[in-house]
Short mmCIF file of C-alpha atoms in Angstrom, two decimals:
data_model
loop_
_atom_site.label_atom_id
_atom_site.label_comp_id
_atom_site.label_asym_id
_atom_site.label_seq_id
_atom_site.Cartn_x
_atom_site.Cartn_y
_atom_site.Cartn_z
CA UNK A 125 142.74 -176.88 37.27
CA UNK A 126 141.28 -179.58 39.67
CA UNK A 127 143.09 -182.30 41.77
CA UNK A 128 140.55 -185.21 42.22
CA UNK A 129 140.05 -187.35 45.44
CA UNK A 130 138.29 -190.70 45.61
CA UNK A 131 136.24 -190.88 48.52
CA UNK A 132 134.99 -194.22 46.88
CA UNK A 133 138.39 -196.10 48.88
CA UNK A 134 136.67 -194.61 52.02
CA UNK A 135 134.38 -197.45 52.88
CA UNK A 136 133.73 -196.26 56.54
CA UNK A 137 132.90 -200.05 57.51
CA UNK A 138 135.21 -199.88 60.32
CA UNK A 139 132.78 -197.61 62.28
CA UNK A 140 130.72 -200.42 62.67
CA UNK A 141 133.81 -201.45 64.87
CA UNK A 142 134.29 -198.10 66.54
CA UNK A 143 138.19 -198.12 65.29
CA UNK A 144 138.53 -194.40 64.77
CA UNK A 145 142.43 -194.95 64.39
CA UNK A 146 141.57 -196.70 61.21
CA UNK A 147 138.64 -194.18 60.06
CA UNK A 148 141.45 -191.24 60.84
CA UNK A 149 144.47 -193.15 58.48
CA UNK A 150 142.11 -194.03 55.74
CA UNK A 151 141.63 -190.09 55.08
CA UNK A 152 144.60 -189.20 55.65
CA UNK A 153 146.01 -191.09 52.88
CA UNK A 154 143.91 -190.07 50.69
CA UNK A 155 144.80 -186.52 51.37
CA UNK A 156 148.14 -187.16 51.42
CA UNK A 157 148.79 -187.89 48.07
CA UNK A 158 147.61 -184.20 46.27
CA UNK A 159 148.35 -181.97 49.85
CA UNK A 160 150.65 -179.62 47.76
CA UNK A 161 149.18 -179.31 44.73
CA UNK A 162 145.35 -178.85 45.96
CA UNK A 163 147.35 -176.39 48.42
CA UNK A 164 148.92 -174.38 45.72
CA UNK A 165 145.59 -173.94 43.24
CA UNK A 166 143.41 -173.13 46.77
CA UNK A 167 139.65 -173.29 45.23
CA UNK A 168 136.55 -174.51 46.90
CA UNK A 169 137.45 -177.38 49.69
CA UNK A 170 134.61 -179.75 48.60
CA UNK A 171 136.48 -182.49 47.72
CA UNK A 172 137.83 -182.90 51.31
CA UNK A 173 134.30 -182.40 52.65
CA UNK A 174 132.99 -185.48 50.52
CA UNK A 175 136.04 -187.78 52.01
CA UNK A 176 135.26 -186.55 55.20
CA UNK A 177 131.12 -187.43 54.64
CA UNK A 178 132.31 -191.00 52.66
CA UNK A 179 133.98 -191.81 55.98
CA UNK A 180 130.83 -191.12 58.05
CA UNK A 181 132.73 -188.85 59.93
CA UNK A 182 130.42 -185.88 59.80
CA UNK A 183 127.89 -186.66 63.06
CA UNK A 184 130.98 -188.54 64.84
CA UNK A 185 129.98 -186.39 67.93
CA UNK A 186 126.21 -185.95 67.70
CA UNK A 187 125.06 -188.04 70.33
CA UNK A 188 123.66 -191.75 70.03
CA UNK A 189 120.18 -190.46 70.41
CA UNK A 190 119.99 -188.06 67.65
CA UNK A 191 120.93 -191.00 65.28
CA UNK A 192 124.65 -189.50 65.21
CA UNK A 193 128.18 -191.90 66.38
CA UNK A 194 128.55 -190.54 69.61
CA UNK A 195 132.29 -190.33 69.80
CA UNK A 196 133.57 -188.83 72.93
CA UNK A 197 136.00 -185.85 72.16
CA UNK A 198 138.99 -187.58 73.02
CA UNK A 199 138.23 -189.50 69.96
CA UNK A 200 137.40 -186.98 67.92
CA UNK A 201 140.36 -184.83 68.44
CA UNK A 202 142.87 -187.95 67.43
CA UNK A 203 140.99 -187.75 64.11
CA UNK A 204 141.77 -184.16 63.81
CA UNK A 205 145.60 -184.90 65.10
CA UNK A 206 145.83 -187.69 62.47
CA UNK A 207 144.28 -185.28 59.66
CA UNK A 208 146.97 -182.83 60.44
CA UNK A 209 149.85 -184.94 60.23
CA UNK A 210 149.08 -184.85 56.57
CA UNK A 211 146.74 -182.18 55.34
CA UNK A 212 146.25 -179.17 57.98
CA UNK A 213 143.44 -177.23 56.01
CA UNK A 214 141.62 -180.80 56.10
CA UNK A 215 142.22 -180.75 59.74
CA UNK A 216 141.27 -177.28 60.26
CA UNK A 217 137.71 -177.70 58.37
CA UNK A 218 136.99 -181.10 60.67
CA UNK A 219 137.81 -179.63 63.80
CA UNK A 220 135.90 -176.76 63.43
CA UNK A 221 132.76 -178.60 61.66
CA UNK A 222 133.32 -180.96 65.05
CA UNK A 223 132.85 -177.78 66.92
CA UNK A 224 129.85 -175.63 65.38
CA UNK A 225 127.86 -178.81 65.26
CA UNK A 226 127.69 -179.00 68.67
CA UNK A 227 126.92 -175.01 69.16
CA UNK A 228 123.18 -175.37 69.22
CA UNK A 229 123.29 -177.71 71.94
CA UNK A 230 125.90 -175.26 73.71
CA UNK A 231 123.85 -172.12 73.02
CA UNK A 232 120.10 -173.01 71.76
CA UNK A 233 117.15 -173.70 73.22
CA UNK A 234 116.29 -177.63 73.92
CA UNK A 235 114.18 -177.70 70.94
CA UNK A 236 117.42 -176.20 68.98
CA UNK A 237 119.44 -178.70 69.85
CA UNK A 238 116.99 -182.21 68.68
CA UNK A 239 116.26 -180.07 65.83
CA UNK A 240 119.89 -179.32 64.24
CA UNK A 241 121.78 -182.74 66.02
CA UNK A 242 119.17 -184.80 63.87
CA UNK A 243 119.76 -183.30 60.90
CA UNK A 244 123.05 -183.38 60.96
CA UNK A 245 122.98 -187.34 61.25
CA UNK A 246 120.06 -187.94 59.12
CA UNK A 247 121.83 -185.71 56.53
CA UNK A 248 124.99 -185.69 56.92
CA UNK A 249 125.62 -182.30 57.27
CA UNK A 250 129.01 -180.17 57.27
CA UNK A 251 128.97 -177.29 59.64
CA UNK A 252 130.80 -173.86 59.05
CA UNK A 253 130.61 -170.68 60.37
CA UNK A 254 130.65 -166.99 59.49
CA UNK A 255 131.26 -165.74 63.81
CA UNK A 256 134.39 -163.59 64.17
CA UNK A 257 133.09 -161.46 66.91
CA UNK A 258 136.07 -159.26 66.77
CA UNK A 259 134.55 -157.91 63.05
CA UNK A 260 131.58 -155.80 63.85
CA UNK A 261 130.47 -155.18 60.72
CA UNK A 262 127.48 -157.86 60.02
CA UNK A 263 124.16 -156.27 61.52
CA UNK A 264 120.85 -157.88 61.88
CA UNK A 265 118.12 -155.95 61.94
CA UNK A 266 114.41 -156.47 62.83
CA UNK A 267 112.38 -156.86 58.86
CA UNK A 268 108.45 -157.73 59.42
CA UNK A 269 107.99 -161.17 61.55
CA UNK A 270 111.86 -161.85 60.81
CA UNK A 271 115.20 -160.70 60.58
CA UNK A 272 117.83 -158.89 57.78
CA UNK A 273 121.40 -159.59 57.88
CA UNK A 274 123.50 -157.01 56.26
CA UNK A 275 127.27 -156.23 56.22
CA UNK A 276 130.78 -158.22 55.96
CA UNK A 277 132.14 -160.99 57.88
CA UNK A 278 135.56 -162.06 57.75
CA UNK A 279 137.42 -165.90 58.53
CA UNK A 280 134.32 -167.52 57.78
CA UNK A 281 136.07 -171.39 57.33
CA UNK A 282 134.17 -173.55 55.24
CA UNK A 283 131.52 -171.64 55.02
CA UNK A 284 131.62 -171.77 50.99
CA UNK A 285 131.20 -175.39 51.19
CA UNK A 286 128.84 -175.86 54.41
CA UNK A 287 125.10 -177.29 54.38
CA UNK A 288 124.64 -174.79 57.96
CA UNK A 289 126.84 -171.49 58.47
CA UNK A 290 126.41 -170.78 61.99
CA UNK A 291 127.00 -166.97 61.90
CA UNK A 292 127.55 -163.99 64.94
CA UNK A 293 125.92 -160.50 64.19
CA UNK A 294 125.42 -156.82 65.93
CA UNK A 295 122.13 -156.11 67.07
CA UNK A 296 120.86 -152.58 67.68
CA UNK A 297 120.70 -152.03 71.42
CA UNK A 298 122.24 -155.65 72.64
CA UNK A 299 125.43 -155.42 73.99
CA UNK A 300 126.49 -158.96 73.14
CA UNK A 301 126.68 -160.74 69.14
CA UNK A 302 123.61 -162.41 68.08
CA UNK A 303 124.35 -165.70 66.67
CA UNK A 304 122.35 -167.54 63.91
CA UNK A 305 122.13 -171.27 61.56
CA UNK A 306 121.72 -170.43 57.99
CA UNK A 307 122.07 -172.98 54.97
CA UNK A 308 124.69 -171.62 52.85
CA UNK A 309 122.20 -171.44 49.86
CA UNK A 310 120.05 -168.58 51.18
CA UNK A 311 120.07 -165.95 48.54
CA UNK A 312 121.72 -162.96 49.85
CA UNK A 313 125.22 -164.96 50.65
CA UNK A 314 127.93 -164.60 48.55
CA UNK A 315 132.08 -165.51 49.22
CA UNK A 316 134.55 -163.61 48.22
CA UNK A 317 137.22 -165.78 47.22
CA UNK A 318 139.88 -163.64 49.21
CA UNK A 319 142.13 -166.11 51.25
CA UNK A 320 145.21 -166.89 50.27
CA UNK A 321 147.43 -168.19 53.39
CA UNK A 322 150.25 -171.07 52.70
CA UNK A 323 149.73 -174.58 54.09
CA UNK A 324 146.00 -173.37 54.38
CA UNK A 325 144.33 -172.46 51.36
CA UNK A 326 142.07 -175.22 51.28
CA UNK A 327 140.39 -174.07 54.29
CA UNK A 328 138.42 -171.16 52.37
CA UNK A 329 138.41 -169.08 54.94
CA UNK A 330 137.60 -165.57 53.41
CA UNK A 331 134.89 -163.24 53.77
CA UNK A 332 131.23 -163.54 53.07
CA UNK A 333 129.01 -160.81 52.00
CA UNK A 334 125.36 -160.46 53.59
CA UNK A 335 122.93 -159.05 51.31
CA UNK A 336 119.92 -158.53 53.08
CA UNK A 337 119.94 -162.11 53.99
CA UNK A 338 116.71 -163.34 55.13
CA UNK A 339 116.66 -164.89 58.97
CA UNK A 340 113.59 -166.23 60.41
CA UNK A 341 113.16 -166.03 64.45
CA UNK A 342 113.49 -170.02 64.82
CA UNK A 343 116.95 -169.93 63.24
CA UNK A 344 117.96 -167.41 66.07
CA UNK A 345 120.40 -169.41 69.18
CA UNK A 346 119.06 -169.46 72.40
CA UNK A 347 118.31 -168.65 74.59
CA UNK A 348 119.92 -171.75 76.07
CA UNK A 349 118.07 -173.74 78.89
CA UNK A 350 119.72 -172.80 81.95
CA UNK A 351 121.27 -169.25 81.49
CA UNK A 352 123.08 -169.79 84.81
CA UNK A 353 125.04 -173.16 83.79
CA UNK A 354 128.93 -172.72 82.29
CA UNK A 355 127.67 -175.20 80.03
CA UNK A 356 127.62 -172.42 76.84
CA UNK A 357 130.91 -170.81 77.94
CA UNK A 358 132.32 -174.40 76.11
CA UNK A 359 132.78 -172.71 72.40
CA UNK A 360 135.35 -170.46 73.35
CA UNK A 361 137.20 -173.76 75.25
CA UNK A 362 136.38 -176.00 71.99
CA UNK A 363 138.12 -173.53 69.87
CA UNK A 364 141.01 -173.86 71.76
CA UNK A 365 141.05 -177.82 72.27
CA UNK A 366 140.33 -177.97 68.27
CA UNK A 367 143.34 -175.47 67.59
CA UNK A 368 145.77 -177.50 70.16
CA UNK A 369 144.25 -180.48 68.16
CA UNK A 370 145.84 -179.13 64.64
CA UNK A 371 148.75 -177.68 65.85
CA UNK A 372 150.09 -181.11 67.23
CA UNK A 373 149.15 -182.58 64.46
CA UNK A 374 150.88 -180.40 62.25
CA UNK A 375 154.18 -180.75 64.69
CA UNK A 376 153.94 -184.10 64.36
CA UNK A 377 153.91 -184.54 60.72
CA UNK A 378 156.48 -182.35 60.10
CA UNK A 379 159.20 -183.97 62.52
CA UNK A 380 158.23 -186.85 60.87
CA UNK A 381 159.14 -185.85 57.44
CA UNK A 382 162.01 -184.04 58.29
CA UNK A 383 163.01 -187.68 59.74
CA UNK A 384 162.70 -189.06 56.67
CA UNK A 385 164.12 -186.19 54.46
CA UNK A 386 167.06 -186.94 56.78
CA UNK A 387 167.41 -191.17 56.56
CA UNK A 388 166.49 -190.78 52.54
CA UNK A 389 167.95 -188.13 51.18
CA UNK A 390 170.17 -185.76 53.31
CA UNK A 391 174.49 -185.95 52.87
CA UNK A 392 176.54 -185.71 55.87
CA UNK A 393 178.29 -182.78 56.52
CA UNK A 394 181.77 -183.05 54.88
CA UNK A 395 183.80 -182.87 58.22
CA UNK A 396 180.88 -184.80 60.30
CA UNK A 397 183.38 -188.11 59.74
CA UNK A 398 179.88 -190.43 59.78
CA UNK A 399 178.39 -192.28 56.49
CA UNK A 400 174.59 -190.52 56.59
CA UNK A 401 173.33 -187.85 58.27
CA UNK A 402 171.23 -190.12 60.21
CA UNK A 403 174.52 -191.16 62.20
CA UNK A 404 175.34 -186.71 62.71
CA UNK A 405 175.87 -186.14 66.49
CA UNK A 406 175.02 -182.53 66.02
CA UNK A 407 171.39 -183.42 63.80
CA UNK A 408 170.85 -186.27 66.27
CA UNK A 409 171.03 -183.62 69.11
CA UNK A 410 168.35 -180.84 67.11
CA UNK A 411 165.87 -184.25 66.37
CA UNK A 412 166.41 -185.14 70.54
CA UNK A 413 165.35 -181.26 71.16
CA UNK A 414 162.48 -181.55 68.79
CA UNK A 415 161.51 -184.64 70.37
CA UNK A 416 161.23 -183.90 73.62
CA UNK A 417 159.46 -180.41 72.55
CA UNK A 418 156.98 -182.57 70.90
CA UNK A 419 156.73 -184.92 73.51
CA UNK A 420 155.74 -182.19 76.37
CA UNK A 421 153.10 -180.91 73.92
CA UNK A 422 151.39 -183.98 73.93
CA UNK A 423 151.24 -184.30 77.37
CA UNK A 424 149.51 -180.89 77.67
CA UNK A 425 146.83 -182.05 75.49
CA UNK A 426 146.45 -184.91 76.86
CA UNK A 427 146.06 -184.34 80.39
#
């Protein structure tokens, strides 16, 4: 069983206007409408991915000179907010395809980063990643003039549906993860079809198997152009500000349709002497709570 989407009522014309707000509530209606039942069947995420490349919003951070929108992150986190609000795993595959495209220029060499920020405007490319640096068990190993990837790697979001899998690896004798750009069709990968997490199916974030999977020395990160900088130390922050991103998001569409589970269809409590449970002191006290939760939360991430 499938549940369609139509990126053809994503027009993306309001880019040409820089409205992002608009860009944002297009796609999230469109997700809205099958959230729960693409949810519940799980399955390959590609039909997000193609409302998310209808929209244009696939270089939205690749700078102006690569060809790409050149969005400043502010920006592009209120897109992942807004994708939240309706459809988290849609949100979760954005914010994270926001990040990794950015990882060459964080990590690579100068040539790295012209290389993989045009292509990802000129071809619209979705980013995903195979990096979990806490699972140890993908190795890459010197084969001829290139390299053999071998092993397991686990949380690998998107990766099933991605055009470049940035991925992390153990090298003999280095101390620190290797990390690498493969297109998802080099033979060797395979996924595994093993997530299955509520509210986030749709993110296909299982494991991948390496097979001997060829790497040439080009498609190696790094090393990046100024080793002192703290300029690469910003994927471990982007995580974060992508995962703060979601999680608002996610807070904020749910108050929201509790609110209206409440004015629509809740009943008063018997003894509440009120005419909806809208008017309920006690419920109007929990939503103030929530509120002002909320409310802090978006100060944090805003500041």
């Amino acid at each position: 069983m499938t549940i369609a989407l139509n990126p053809s009522k994503i027009t993306g014309d309001y880019f040409r206007n820089r409205d992002y707000a608009v860009t944002a509530a297009e796609v999230a209606n469109e997700l809205r409408h099958t959230v729960q039942e693409r949810d519940a069947i799980a399955g390959s995420p590609s039909p997000e991915v193609r409302c998310l490349r209808a929209a244009g919003l696939l270089p939205l951070v690749v700078p102006k000179a690569y060809g790409g929108t050149g969005a400043s992150w502010s920006e592009a986190m209120d897109i992942v907010k807004a994708l939240a609000k309706t459809d988290s795993s849609a949100a979760q595959l954005y914010g994270y395809h926001l990040l990794l495209s950015v990882v060459p220029h964080l990590i690579g060499t100068a040539e790295q980063t012209v290389r993989y920020y045009r292509d990802t405007a000129q071809h619209n490319h979705f980013w995903a990643n195979a990096i979990n640096t806490r699972d140890l068990r993908l190795t890459l190993e010197a084969d001829g003039d290139g390299f053999r990837a071998s092993g397991v790697k686990t949380f690998c979001t998107g990766a099933v549906v991605a055009d470049r899998m940035i991925c992390a690896a153990t090298q003999p004798g280095n101390p620190l993860p290797v990390m690498f750009v493969l297109p998802s069709d080099r033979p060797g990968l395979t996924y595994n079809h093993d997530w299955d997490t509520l509210g986030q199916r749709r993110t296909a974030s299982g494991s991948f198997t390496f097979e001997s999977v060829r790497v040439e020395p080009a498609e190696l990160l790094g090393p990046p152009p100024n080793l002192e900088s703290a300029f690469p130390t910003g994927l471990g922050i982007g995580g974060m500000l992508v995962q703060s991103a979601i999680f608002q998001g996610i807070a904020e569409g749910a108050l929201a349709a509790a609110q209206a589970y409440t004015r629509t269809q809740a009943r008063p409590w018997e003894t509440a002497a009120v005419e909806t449970a809208a008017e309920d002191p006690y419920l109007l006290r929990r939503y103030g709570e929530l509120w002002a939760q909320l409310q802090g939360a978006i100060a944090l991430t805003q500041g």
